[in-house]
Amino acid sequence: MRPLIAERAPRRVAAPPPPIADHPRDPAPSIWSYRIERLWLTPAFRRVVRLGLPSFVVVFGLGLYFANDQSRTEFVAHLQELRQSIEGRPEFRVNVMAISGASEAVENDIRAYLGLSFPMSSFDLDLTAMRSRIEALPAVAQADLRLQAGGYLAVNVRERVPAVVWQTREGAVLIDAEGHFVADLAARTLDSPLPLIGGDGADLVVGEALALYAAAAPLGDRLLGLVRIGERRWDVVLKDERRILLPEAGAVQALDRALGLHDATDILNRDVLRLDLRDADRLSVTLTPAAMEELRQERIRARTNPTGEQSG
Amino acid sequence: MNTLYHAQRAMRAKRQDALKRGVVAVLDIGSHKVSCLVLKFDAAETVSPAEGIGAMAGQASVRIIGAATTRSRGMRFGEIESLQETERAIRTAVQAAQKMAQIRVDHVIVSFAGGRPRSYGLEGEVDIGGGTVENTDVARVLAACDLPDLGAGREVLHAQPVNFALDHRSGLTDPRGHVGNRLSVDLHLLSIEAAAIETLLHCVKRCDLELAGLASAPYAAGISSLVEDEQELGAACIDLGGGTASLSIFIKKHMIYADTVRMGGDHVTSDISHGLQIPMADAERIKCRFGGVIATGLDDREVIELTGETGDWHHDRRTATRAELIGVMRPRVEEILEEVRVRLDAAGFDHLPSQRIVLTGGASQIPGLDGLASRILGNQVRLGRPLRVQGLPQSAAGPAFSSLVGLALFAAYPQDEWWDFETPAERLPARSLKRAAKWLRENW
């Protein structure tokens, strides 16, 4: 094809060299950048670099650090320090222990027994153990511990109430209705007189003793106490050395019978040393020696004077 | 041919391996641009192209996850001229596509237009003795085709069985299971220069990629820009590329002819550069902006500034009208189309029932080209664009990308080729054993 413009002689004017900045940069990647990009786009390699390598570094670094004994102890010490600094914060501090429901003596006992020095951290308080320790005190029936806001340890105590005085060989002690030891008699001042019981094994049947006391109320202040005999039955001891011997079973009914007899015949005001109700079929009494002598004289007199009137 | 057979089978195995991995790249190495797509195959959705379901209906299983295009370098007439430069262009395209896809691709399917493709129609005939047609019979009849003399240094690129005939029945796409006496086959064979393949292989290997398939660019362009009935009834696809204009003729969904004209859009650009005395880059820009092939009266009044940086005031402030530009472009475009006409005539396109011609490729975007082409090629000319494939970016949907998109479709649904069948020599013992078993059954 013929060109539209006729060819001319080449120009003599040299074209200025184009500025270098105008040259487009070669867009082709170099062989190594191409290979590296391909490697980076390999899913397995990507996973290894992004997940495997950091985790390896972390695990290896930790292993290296803890391989050293000293650094391990340092780490543990640091951890404990941290723990203590948290435990020592005022939010967890317990300042006061308040004991409610206990008498002053018991309260002092509890404080001395627990031996806590306030203020202390609530993390150091083992409430369950403290509760079992408080409940191990003889005067305490039940204890209730709780931590309250404001650094306040509330101890709610229910004391054992002494029900009877138990005279043992070693001395008199107070026990409650279930037979638990409460205190020595000498250690307490009683508001009102308590029933007195005695004998081995009497503390095991305090309930029965209390029932007998209730039944023996008509005797008033003549009643001295109850004595457990042979760990199986009761004797009611009156002030003038008289005794009512009760059977093993049905002691309260037997006592009622004796009191009924007393109402009818005024038997306990007579010269009777013992009223024996142990055999339900046969009531027997033991007379005082003087009455016994009198009875013997009476019988002799009746034998020598057979015409005498029969007396009741 | 046996080594080629094994090479093609190895390539096929690699392609299947890539499909199993789910990611494969397709690369169209053209004279004007190198473009790359990264395809992802969703194994769960794979639909086998059964009867009644066309290849286009099943394309849902392939998705494009990366696309990149770069200016081609070191290419002329669709052939690699400077290997290092082309390698850099391939690296640029592949890297950008990989970056978009965020995954590494190892297998690549390449198409290129160069290497002077030459088509041969072969036929083979074999006697199958009245039984049903088995795989081995198909392999035998394919082997019975006598190979023409391809010439020195030429290799087979495609060898596709186009048509099977059994006795008097012709037009069978798959003869297996039919009963007959004589099985014959028509085979389309496309040969190209071996040196072009070797250079390409070397180039791809230097980019750390594995070649999983090769396709001729006109074939790929035909797959994507001919619609299904055009492929069925017969049509020619003309891919007007940068360095070459390649043409392929399809009928019954098979390519039966392919050829290239070693002229293309770059020659138009160089004509403009010569004719208007401007640099190639400016010529390319002016061609794309103002180019055309049919001048009107208005074009005389449209003035194009031809700027330059020579320092010569008169030279740097020249102008040309659009009519002048068209006057430069039109003869070259006519020359290309006439050359294509010659090739179509040589192929016997006149004798096909359908005379449909589809123009595609980057140079088909010249305004008015369809009018000019219908004057030269016949009046059933239309402009073609590639099919839409899921995930195809808008920038790669133009006609310049039809061979790239066709390659993606080719990767998803490769047509049967000759190397998909076992060589009959390996089956001969099996046949004699079968015959012995048959004899035993009949006589005992």
GROMACS .gro file of C-alpha atoms in nm, chain B:
model
  444
  313MET     CA    1   0.353  -4.050   1.646
  314ASN     CA    2   0.377  -4.295   1.932
  315THR     CA    3   0.583  -4.055   2.145
  316LEU     CA    4   0.332  -3.782   2.074
  317TYR     CA    5   0.053  -4.019   2.169
  318HIS     CA    6   0.218  -4.076   2.504
  319ALA     CA    7   0.291  -3.705   2.551
  320GLN     CA    8  -0.071  -3.619   2.487
  321ARG     CA    9  -0.192  -3.891   2.721
  322ALA     CA   10   0.045  -3.765   2.990
  323MET     CA   11  -0.094  -3.417   2.940
  324ARG     CA   12  -0.444  -3.555   2.971
  325ALA     CA   13  -0.352  -3.733   3.294
  326LYS     CA   14  -0.216  -3.404   3.427
  327ARG     CA   15  -0.535  -3.229   3.331
  328GLN     CA   16  -0.742  -3.485   3.515
  329ASP     CA   17  -0.510  -3.450   3.812
  330ALA     CA   18  -0.562  -3.073   3.804
  331LEU     CA   19  -0.939  -3.116   3.780
  332LYS     CA   20  -0.924  -3.342   4.083
  333ARG     CA   21  -0.734  -3.075   4.273
  334GLY     CA   22  -0.996  -2.830   4.163
  335VAL     CA   23  -0.777  -2.547   4.040
  336VAL     CA   24  -0.630  -2.502   3.695
  337ALA     CA   25  -0.513  -2.198   3.504
  338VAL     CA   26  -0.577  -2.128   3.140
  339LEU     CA   27  -0.338  -1.906   2.953
  340ASP     CA   28  -0.392  -1.746   2.617
  341ILE     CA   29  -0.062  -1.635   2.472
  342GLY     CA   30  -0.140  -1.392   2.197
  343SER     CA   31   0.065  -1.148   2.000
  344HIS     CA   32  -0.105  -0.849   2.157
  345LYS     CA   33  -0.179  -0.964   2.510
  346VAL     CA   34  -0.119  -1.252   2.745
  347SER     CA   35  -0.418  -1.328   2.962
  348CYS     CA   36  -0.469  -1.581   3.232
  349LEU     CA   37  -0.775  -1.718   3.411
  350VAL     CA   38  -0.774  -1.928   3.724
  351LEU     CA   39  -1.057  -2.180   3.717
  352LYS     CA   40  -1.206  -2.350   4.018
  353PHE     CA   41  -1.399  -2.670   3.977
  354ASP     CA   42  -1.660  -2.751   4.237
  355ALA     CA   43  -1.652  -3.127   4.253
  356ALA     CA   44  -1.989  -3.147   4.424
  357GLU     CA   45  -2.175  -2.977   4.142
  358THR     CA   46  -2.011  -3.159   3.854
  359VAL     CA   47  -2.272  -3.242   3.596
  360SER     CA   48  -2.179  -3.495   3.334
  361PRO     CA   49  -2.285  -3.371   2.992
  362ALA     CA   50  -2.547  -3.633   2.925
  363GLU     CA   51  -2.780  -3.656   2.627
  364GLY     CA   52  -2.998  -3.350   2.611
  365ILE     CA   53  -2.781  -3.147   2.841
  366GLY     CA   54  -2.552  -2.936   2.634
  367ALA     CA   55  -2.204  -2.841   2.734
  368MET     CA   56  -2.326  -2.492   2.811
  369ALA     CA   57  -2.589  -2.607   3.052
  370GLY     CA   58  -2.330  -2.793   3.253
  371GLN     CA   59  -2.086  -2.509   3.287
  372ALA     CA   60  -2.213  -2.421   3.633
  373SER     CA   61  -1.946  -2.638   3.788
  374VAL     CA   62  -1.662  -2.418   3.668
  375ARG     CA   63  -1.603  -2.082   3.825
  376ILE     CA   64  -1.343  -1.818   3.745
  377ILE     CA   65  -1.167  -1.696   4.056
  378GLY     CA   66  -0.879  -1.508   3.908
  379ALA     CA   67  -0.821  -1.314   3.590
  380ALA     CA   68  -0.536  -1.103   3.465
  381THR     CA   69  -0.422  -0.959   3.136
  382THR     CA   70  -0.093  -0.807   3.046
  383ARG     CA   71   0.064  -0.666   2.734
  384SER     CA   72   0.233  -0.938   2.537
  385ARG     CA   73   0.601  -0.914   2.472
  386GLY     CA   74   0.836  -1.104   2.252
  387MET     CA   75   0.558  -1.249   2.038
  388ARG     CA   76   0.510  -1.220   1.664
  389PHE     CA   77   0.242  -1.386   1.453
  390GLY     CA   78   0.129  -1.580   1.761
  391GLU     CA   79   0.468  -1.739   1.799
  392ILE     CA   80   0.729  -1.690   2.063
  393GLU     CA   81   1.014  -1.487   1.927
  394SER     CA   82   1.197  -1.372   2.236
  395LEU     CA   83   1.163  -1.642   2.497
  396GLN     CA   84   1.277  -1.441   2.798
  397GLU     CA   85   1.038  -1.157   2.723
  398THR     CA   86   0.744  -1.390   2.674
  399GLU     CA   87   0.833  -1.570   2.993
  400ARG     CA   88   0.820  -1.242   3.181
  401ALA     CA   89   0.482  -1.161   3.031
  402ILE     CA   90   0.349  -1.504   3.133
  403ARG     CA   91   0.486  -1.455   3.483
  404THR     CA   92   0.315  -1.118   3.512
  405ALA     CA   93  -0.020  -1.255   3.404
  406VAL     CA   94  -0.002  -1.570   3.612
  407GLN     CA   95   0.111  -1.386   3.921
  408ALA     CA   96  -0.166  -1.130   3.898
  409ALA     CA   97  -0.429  -1.398   3.841
  410GLN     CA   98  -0.295  -1.601   4.130
  411LYS     CA   99  -0.302  -1.298   4.350
  412MET     CA  100  -0.665  -1.236   4.264
  413ALA     CA  101  -0.753  -1.601   4.322
  414GLN     CA  102  -0.544  -1.619   4.641
  415ILE     CA  103  -0.431  -1.965   4.549
  416ARG     CA  104  -0.134  -2.113   4.377
  417VAL     CA  105  -0.185  -2.285   4.043
  418ASP     CA  106   0.047  -2.549   3.912
  419HIS     CA  107  -0.128  -2.672   3.602
  420VAL     CA  108  -0.184  -2.454   3.304
  421ILE     CA  109  -0.366  -2.509   2.977
  422VAL     CA  110  -0.228  -2.296   2.698
  423SER     CA  111  -0.366  -2.180   2.369
  424PHE     CA  112  -0.179  -2.003   2.098
  425ALA     CA  113  -0.246  -1.919   1.738
  426GLY     CA  114   0.095  -1.949   1.583
  427GLY     CA  115   0.288  -2.240   1.444
  428ARG     CA  116   0.114  -2.243   1.105
  429PRO     CA  117  -0.167  -2.489   1.182
  430ARG     CA  118  -0.265  -2.716   0.900
  431SER     CA  119  -0.580  -2.926   0.892
  432TYR     CA  120  -0.615  -3.275   0.755
  433GLY     CA  121  -0.924  -3.483   0.717
  434LEU     CA  122  -0.852  -3.850   0.763
  435GLU     CA  123  -1.071  -4.151   0.734
  436GLY     CA  124  -1.033  -4.505   0.850
  437GLU     CA  125  -1.239  -4.816   0.803
  438VAL     CA  126  -1.240  -5.147   0.981
  439ASP     CA  127  -1.440  -5.468   0.970
  440ILE     CA  128  -1.595  -5.560   1.303
  441GLY     CA  129  -1.773  -5.873   1.187
  442GLY     CA  130  -2.131  -5.807   1.284
  443GLY     CA  131  -2.083  -5.765   1.658
  444THR     CA  132  -2.151  -5.472   1.885
  445VAL     CA  133  -1.900  -5.191   1.870
  446GLU     CA  134  -1.669  -5.191   2.170
  447ASN     CA  135  -1.404  -4.950   2.291
  448THR     CA  136  -1.142  -5.164   2.124
  449ASP     CA  137  -1.321  -5.139   1.790
  450VAL     CA  138  -1.320  -4.761   1.816
  451ALA     CA  139  -0.950  -4.770   1.893
  452ARG     CA  140  -0.891  -5.002   1.596
  453VAL     CA  141  -1.074  -4.783   1.352
  454LEU     CA  142  -0.887  -4.478   1.479
  455ALA     CA  143  -0.561  -4.663   1.433
  456ALA     CA  144  -0.669  -4.763   1.084
  457CYS     CA  145  -0.657  -4.401   0.967
  458ASP     CA  146  -0.348  -4.359   0.759
  459LEU     CA  147  -0.142  -4.066   0.874
  460PRO     CA  148  -0.061  -3.820   0.598
  461ASP     CA  149   0.287  -3.684   0.553
  462LEU     CA  150   0.285  -3.390   0.790
  463GLY     CA  151   0.615  -3.256   0.672
  464ALA     CA  152   0.942  -3.213   0.854
  465GLY     CA  153   0.929  -3.077   1.207
  466ARG     CA  154   0.554  -3.083   1.244
  467GLU     CA  155   0.350  -3.236   1.521
  468VAL     CA  156  -0.013  -3.322   1.575
  469LEU     CA  157  -0.195  -3.080   1.805
  470HIS     CA  158  -0.552  -3.201   1.780
  471ALA     CA  159  -0.679  -3.529   1.642
  472GLN     CA  160  -1.051  -3.553   1.695
  473PRO     CA  161  -1.285  -3.817   1.566
  474VAL     CA  162  -1.551  -3.603   1.404
  475ASN     CA  163  -1.791  -3.858   1.265
  476PHE     CA  164  -1.847  -4.231   1.288
  477ALA     CA  165  -2.028  -4.433   1.028
  478LEU     CA  166  -2.151  -4.789   1.073
  479ASP     CA  167  -2.246  -4.963   0.747
  480HIS     CA  168  -2.489  -4.717   0.591
  481ARG     CA  169  -2.555  -4.508   0.895
  482SER     CA  170  -2.344  -4.197   0.920
  483GLY     CA  171  -2.335  -3.912   1.167
  484LEU     CA  172  -2.290  -4.120   1.481
  485THR     CA  173  -2.122  -3.929   1.758
  486ASP     CA  174  -2.062  -4.239   1.966
  487PRO     CA  175  -2.086  -4.578   1.790
  488ARG     CA  176  -2.029  -4.788   2.100
  489GLY     CA  177  -2.305  -5.040   2.156
  490HIS     CA  178  -2.428  -5.027   1.796
  491VAL     CA  179  -2.431  -5.344   1.587
  492GLY     CA  180  -2.283  -5.349   1.239
  493ASN     CA  181  -2.023  -5.483   1.003
  494ARG     CA  182  -1.805  -5.201   0.886
  495LEU     CA  183  -1.708  -4.914   1.112
  496SER     CA  184  -1.555  -4.607   0.956
  497VAL     CA  185  -1.442  -4.281   1.109
  498ASP     CA  186  -1.366  -3.930   0.992
  499LEU     CA  187  -1.083  -3.780   1.188
  500HIS     CA  188  -0.981  -3.419   1.194
  501LEU     CA  189  -0.612  -3.373   1.252
  502LEU     CA  190  -0.444  -3.040   1.314
  503SER     CA  191  -0.069  -3.023   1.287
  504ILE     CA  192   0.157  -2.738   1.383
  505GLU     CA  193   0.527  -2.676   1.386
  506ALA     CA  194   0.703  -2.877   1.654
  507ALA     CA  195   0.945  -2.594   1.727
  508ALA     CA  196   0.657  -2.371   1.839
  509ILE     CA  197   0.538  -2.635   2.086
  510GLU     CA  198   0.890  -2.695   2.210
  511THR     CA  199   0.950  -2.326   2.271
  512LEU     CA  200   0.619  -2.293   2.446
  513LEU     CA  201   0.688  -2.595   2.666
  514HIS     CA  202   1.024  -2.453   2.760
  515CYS     CA  203   0.869  -2.117   2.838
  516VAL     CA  204   0.598  -2.264   3.058
  517LYS     CA  205   0.847  -2.483   3.238
  518ARG     CA  206   1.063  -2.183   3.314
  519CYS     CA  207   0.764  -2.028   3.490
  520ASP     CA  208   0.746  -2.331   3.726
  521LEU     CA  209   0.417  -2.437   3.569
  522GLU     CA  210   0.314  -2.771   3.431
  523LEU     CA  211   0.152  -2.790   3.095
  524ALA     CA  212  -0.178  -2.975   3.134
  525GLY     CA  213  -0.307  -2.918   2.786
  526LEU     CA  214  -0.257  -2.740   2.461
  527ALA     CA  215  -0.521  -2.601   2.233
  528SER     CA  216  -0.516  -2.413   1.914
  529ALA     CA  217  -0.648  -2.057   1.955
  530PRO     CA  218  -0.901  -2.073   1.667
  531TYR     CA  219  -1.047  -2.389   1.817
  532ALA     CA  220  -1.084  -2.227   2.159
  533ALA     CA  221  -1.231  -1.912   2.008
  534GLY     CA  222  -1.484  -2.120   1.817
  535ILE     CA  223  -1.592  -2.305   2.131
  536SER     CA  224  -1.673  -1.985   2.314
  537SER     CA  225  -1.807  -1.752   2.048
  538LEU     CA  226  -2.019  -1.985   1.837
  539VAL     CA  227  -2.354  -2.055   1.996
  540GLU     CA  228  -2.470  -2.412   2.015
  541ASP     CA  229  -2.680  -2.424   1.699
  542GLU     CA  230  -2.406  -2.258   1.498
  543GLN     CA  231  -2.167  -2.527   1.615
  544GLU     CA  232  -2.425  -2.789   1.524
  545LEU     CA  233  -2.531  -2.657   1.185
  546GLY     CA  234  -2.195  -2.535   1.069
  547ALA     CA  235  -2.022  -2.201   1.102
  548ALA     CA  236  -1.684  -2.040   1.068
  549CYS     CA  237  -1.530  -1.847   1.353
  550ILE     CA  238  -1.277  -1.584   1.257
  551ASP     CA  239  -1.063  -1.467   1.546
  552LEU     CA  240  -0.907  -1.139   1.442
  553GLY     CA  241  -0.617  -1.118   1.682
  554GLY     CA  242  -0.318  -0.895   1.714
  555GLY     CA  243  -0.061  -1.087   1.514
  556THR     CA  244  -0.276  -1.338   1.334
  557ALA     CA  245  -0.629  -1.379   1.208
  558SER     CA  246  -0.722  -1.737   1.274
  559LEU     CA  247  -1.026  -1.917   1.146
  560SER     CA  248  -1.194  -2.239   1.247
  561ILE     CA  249  -1.489  -2.416   1.090
  562PHE     CA  250  -1.730  -2.610   1.307
  563ILE     CA  251  -2.001  -2.852   1.213
  564LYS     CA  252  -2.187  -3.104   1.425
  565LYS     CA  253  -2.011  -2.960   1.730
  566HIS     CA  254  -1.673  -3.058   1.597
  567MET     CA  255  -1.401  -2.849   1.449
  568ILE     CA  256  -1.329  -2.967   1.099
  569TYR     CA  257  -1.086  -2.707   0.980
  570ALA     CA  258  -0.852  -2.448   1.127
  571ASP     CA  259  -0.605  -2.214   0.972
  572THR     CA  260  -0.439  -1.883   1.042
  573VAL     CA  261  -0.365  -1.577   0.836
  574ARG     CA  262  -0.046  -1.420   0.958
  575MET     CA  263  -0.184  -1.071   0.968
  576GLY     CA  264  -0.379  -0.895   1.237
  577GLY     CA  265  -0.452  -0.582   1.430
  578ASP     CA  266  -0.087  -0.508   1.497
  579HIS     CA  267  -0.034  -0.473   1.123
  580VAL     CA  268  -0.313  -0.217   1.110
  581THR     CA  269  -0.138  -0.028   1.389
  582SER     CA  270   0.193  -0.040   1.212
  583ASP     CA  271   0.023   0.087   0.894
  584ILE     CA  272  -0.114   0.382   1.090
  585SER     CA  273   0.227   0.442   1.242
  586HIS     CA  274   0.386   0.439   0.899
  587GLY     CA  275   0.116   0.631   0.725
  588LEU     CA  276   0.068   0.909   0.979
  589GLN     CA  277   0.430   0.912   1.097
  590ILE     CA  278   0.351   0.865   1.463
  591PRO     CA  279   0.486   0.625   1.727
  592MET     CA  280   0.329   0.281   1.759
  593ALA     CA  281   0.181   0.357   2.099
  594ASP     CA  282   0.005   0.665   1.961
  595ALA     CA  283  -0.104   0.473   1.656
  596GLU     CA  284  -0.258   0.204   1.878
  597ARG     CA  285  -0.439   0.466   2.083
  598ILE     CA  286  -0.572   0.649   1.777
  599LYS     CA  287  -0.679   0.321   1.619
  600CYS     CA  288  -0.878   0.219   1.924
  601ARG     CA  289  -1.027   0.565   1.974
  602PHE     CA  290  -1.107   0.683   1.621
  603GLY     CA  291  -1.056   0.376   1.404
  604GLY     CA  292  -1.310   0.253   1.152
  605VAL     CA  293  -1.341   0.102   0.810
  606ILE     CA  294  -1.629   0.289   0.647
  607ALA     CA  295  -1.579   0.662   0.595
  608THR     CA  296  -1.871   0.902   0.592
  609GLY     CA  297  -1.888   1.272   0.509
  610LEU     CA  298  -1.877   1.360   0.876
  611ASP     CA  299  -1.542   1.193   0.913
  612ASP     CA  300  -1.375   1.457   0.694
  613ARG     CA  301  -1.455   1.717   0.954
  614GLU     CA  302  -1.338   1.517   1.256
  615VAL     CA  303  -0.981   1.621   1.317
  616ILE     CA  304  -0.740   1.408   1.514
  617GLU     CA  305  -0.440   1.577   1.670
  618LEU     CA  306  -0.118   1.391   1.609
  619THR     CA  307   0.094   1.506   1.898
  620GLY     CA  308   0.459   1.423   1.923
  621GLU     CA  309   0.758   1.500   2.137
  622THR     CA  310   1.023   1.545   1.879
  623GLY     CA  311   1.063   1.917   1.949
  624ASP     CA  312   0.986   2.006   1.591
  625TRP     CA  313   0.686   2.238   1.624
  626HIS     CA  314   0.545   2.160   1.283
  627HIS     CA  315   0.588   1.788   1.326
  628ASP     CA  316   0.440   1.784   1.675
  629ARG     CA  317   0.127   1.975   1.581
  630ARG     CA  318   0.010   1.791   1.279
  631THR     CA  319  -0.349   1.684   1.245
  632ALA     CA  320  -0.523   1.418   1.044
  633THR     CA  321  -0.890   1.372   0.976
  634ARG     CA  322  -1.072   1.057   1.068
  635ALA     CA  323  -1.130   0.991   0.700
  636GLU     CA  324  -0.756   0.978   0.649
  637LEU     CA  325  -0.725   0.731   0.935
  638ILE     CA  326  -0.996   0.513   0.786
  639GLY     CA  327  -0.819   0.539   0.457
  640VAL     CA  328  -0.510   0.392   0.619
  641MET     CA  329  -0.691   0.118   0.807
  642ARG     CA  330  -0.938  -0.003   0.548
  643PRO     CA  331  -0.699  -0.149   0.290
  644ARG     CA  332  -0.523  -0.356   0.551
  645VAL     CA  333  -0.847  -0.484   0.701
  646GLU     CA  334  -0.972  -0.567   0.354
  647GLU     CA  335  -0.649  -0.748   0.283
  648ILE     CA  336  -0.688  -0.956   0.598
  649LEU     CA  337  -1.049  -1.042   0.523
  650GLU     CA  338  -0.967  -1.130   0.165
  651GLU     CA  339  -0.693  -1.358   0.282
  652VAL     CA  340  -0.942  -1.520   0.518
  653ARG     CA  341  -1.182  -1.559   0.227
  654VAL     CA  342  -0.910  -1.739   0.033
  655ARG     CA  343  -0.852  -1.978   0.321
  656LEU     CA  344  -1.224  -2.044   0.360
  657ASP     CA  345  -1.254  -2.117  -0.008
  658ALA     CA  346  -0.957  -2.349   0.012
  659ALA     CA  347  -1.129  -2.534   0.295
  660GLY     CA  348  -1.444  -2.574   0.094
  661PHE     CA  349  -1.657  -2.363   0.322
  662ASP     CA  350  -1.884  -2.289   0.024
  663HIS     CA  351  -2.005  -2.646   0.030
  664LEU     CA  352  -2.124  -2.637   0.388
  665PRO     CA  353  -2.500  -2.615   0.438
  666SER     CA  354  -2.468  -2.310   0.659
  667GLN     CA  355  -2.265  -2.007   0.561
  668ARG     CA  356  -2.268  -1.841   0.899
  669ILE     CA  357  -1.952  -1.650   0.985
  670VAL     CA  358  -1.874  -1.512   1.330
  671LEU     CA  359  -1.612  -1.245   1.376
  672THR     CA  360  -1.445  -1.224   1.712
  673GLY     CA  361  -1.110  -1.123   1.857
  674GLY     CA  362  -0.981  -0.781   1.950
  675ALA     CA  363  -0.968  -0.648   1.593
  676SER     CA  364  -1.334  -0.731   1.540
  677GLN     CA  365  -1.419  -0.427   1.753
  678ILE     CA  366  -1.338  -0.189   1.467
  679PRO     CA  367  -1.659   0.005   1.398
  680GLY     CA  368  -1.818  -0.091   1.069
  681LEU     CA  369  -1.627  -0.411   1.036
  682ASP     CA  370  -1.939  -0.627   1.004
  683GLY     CA  371  -2.048  -0.427   0.700
  684LEU     CA  372  -1.713  -0.461   0.535
  685ALA     CA  373  -1.688  -0.829   0.623
  686SER     CA  374  -2.028  -0.909   0.481
  687ARG     CA  375  -1.915  -0.758   0.150
  688ILE     CA  376  -1.612  -0.983   0.141
  689LEU     CA  377  -1.713  -1.298   0.329
  690GLY     CA  378  -2.082  -1.327   0.255
  691ASN     CA  379  -2.388  -1.180   0.409
  692GLN     CA  380  -2.429  -1.411   0.709
  693VAL     CA  381  -2.174  -1.234   0.924
  694ARG     CA  382  -2.221  -1.143   1.286
  695LEU     CA  383  -1.994  -1.016   1.556
  696GLY     CA  384  -1.936  -1.265   1.835
  697ARG     CA  385  -1.854  -1.229   2.198
  698PRO     CA  386  -1.750  -1.508   2.429
  699LEU     CA  387  -2.001  -1.695   2.641
  700ARG     CA  388  -2.054  -1.581   2.993
  701VAL     CA  389  -1.885  -1.810   3.239
  702GLN     CA  390  -1.958  -1.778   3.608
  703GLY     CA  391  -1.722  -1.533   3.771
  704LEU     CA  392  -1.585  -1.389   3.449
  705PRO     CA  393  -1.492  -1.027   3.518
  706GLN     CA  394  -1.640  -0.760   3.297
  707SER     CA  395  -1.297  -0.662   3.176
  708ALA     CA  396  -1.248  -1.009   3.028
  709ALA     CA  397  -1.591  -1.037   2.866
  710GLY     CA  398  -1.508  -0.860   2.541
  711PRO     CA  399  -1.448  -1.027   2.207
  712ALA     CA  400  -1.072  -1.000   2.258
  713PHE     CA  401  -1.103  -1.273   2.520
  714SER     CA  402  -1.302  -1.527   2.323
  715SER     CA  403  -1.015  -1.773   2.288
  716LEU     CA  404  -0.937  -1.739   2.659
  717VAL     CA  405  -1.295  -1.812   2.760
  718GLY     CA  406  -1.309  -2.091   2.503
  719LEU     CA  407  -1.005  -2.240   2.664
  720ALA     CA  408  -1.179  -2.233   2.999
  721LEU     CA  409  -1.473  -2.421   2.847
  722PHE     CA  410  -1.230  -2.661   2.682
  723ALA     CA  411  -1.069  -2.726   3.020
  724ALA     CA  412  -1.406  -2.798   3.175
  725TYR     CA  413  -1.540  -3.017   2.894
  726PRO     CA  414  -1.265  -3.149   2.673
  727GLN     CA  415  -1.393  -3.315   2.359
  728ASP     CA  416  -1.291  -3.670   2.283
  729GLU     CA  417  -0.960  -3.687   2.114
  730TRP     CA  418  -0.784  -3.970   1.953
  731TRP     CA  419  -0.553  -4.027   2.251
  732ASP     CA  420  -0.843  -4.087   2.483
  733PHE     CA  421  -0.872  -4.438   2.343
  734GLU     CA  422  -0.637  -4.723   2.413
  735THR     CA  423  -0.400  -4.821   2.138
  736PRO     CA  424  -0.530  -5.139   1.978
  737ALA     CA  425  -0.189  -5.308   1.985
  738GLU     CA  426  -0.216  -5.339   2.358
  739ARG     CA  427  -0.553  -5.504   2.327
  740LEU     CA  428  -0.464  -5.770   2.075
  741PRO     CA  429  -0.380  -6.041   2.329
  742ALA     CA  430  -0.705  -5.970   2.508
  743ARG     CA  431  -0.891  -6.016   2.183
  744SER     CA  432  -0.727  -6.347   2.104
  745LEU     CA  433  -0.803  -6.467   2.456
  746LYS     CA  434  -1.162  -6.366   2.406
  747ARG     CA  435  -1.168  -6.551   2.079
  748ALA     CA  436  -1.025  -6.861   2.249
  749ALA     CA  437  -1.289  -6.838   2.519
  750LYS     CA  438  -1.557  -6.806   2.254
  751TRP     CA  439  -1.424  -7.112   2.072
  752LEU     CA  440  -1.424  -7.308   2.396
  753ARG     CA  441  -1.781  -7.205   2.472
  754GLU     CA  442  -1.900  -7.306   2.131
  755ASN     CA  443  -1.729  -7.644   2.121
  756TRP     CA  444  -1.764  -7.776   2.477
   0.00000   0.00000   0.00000
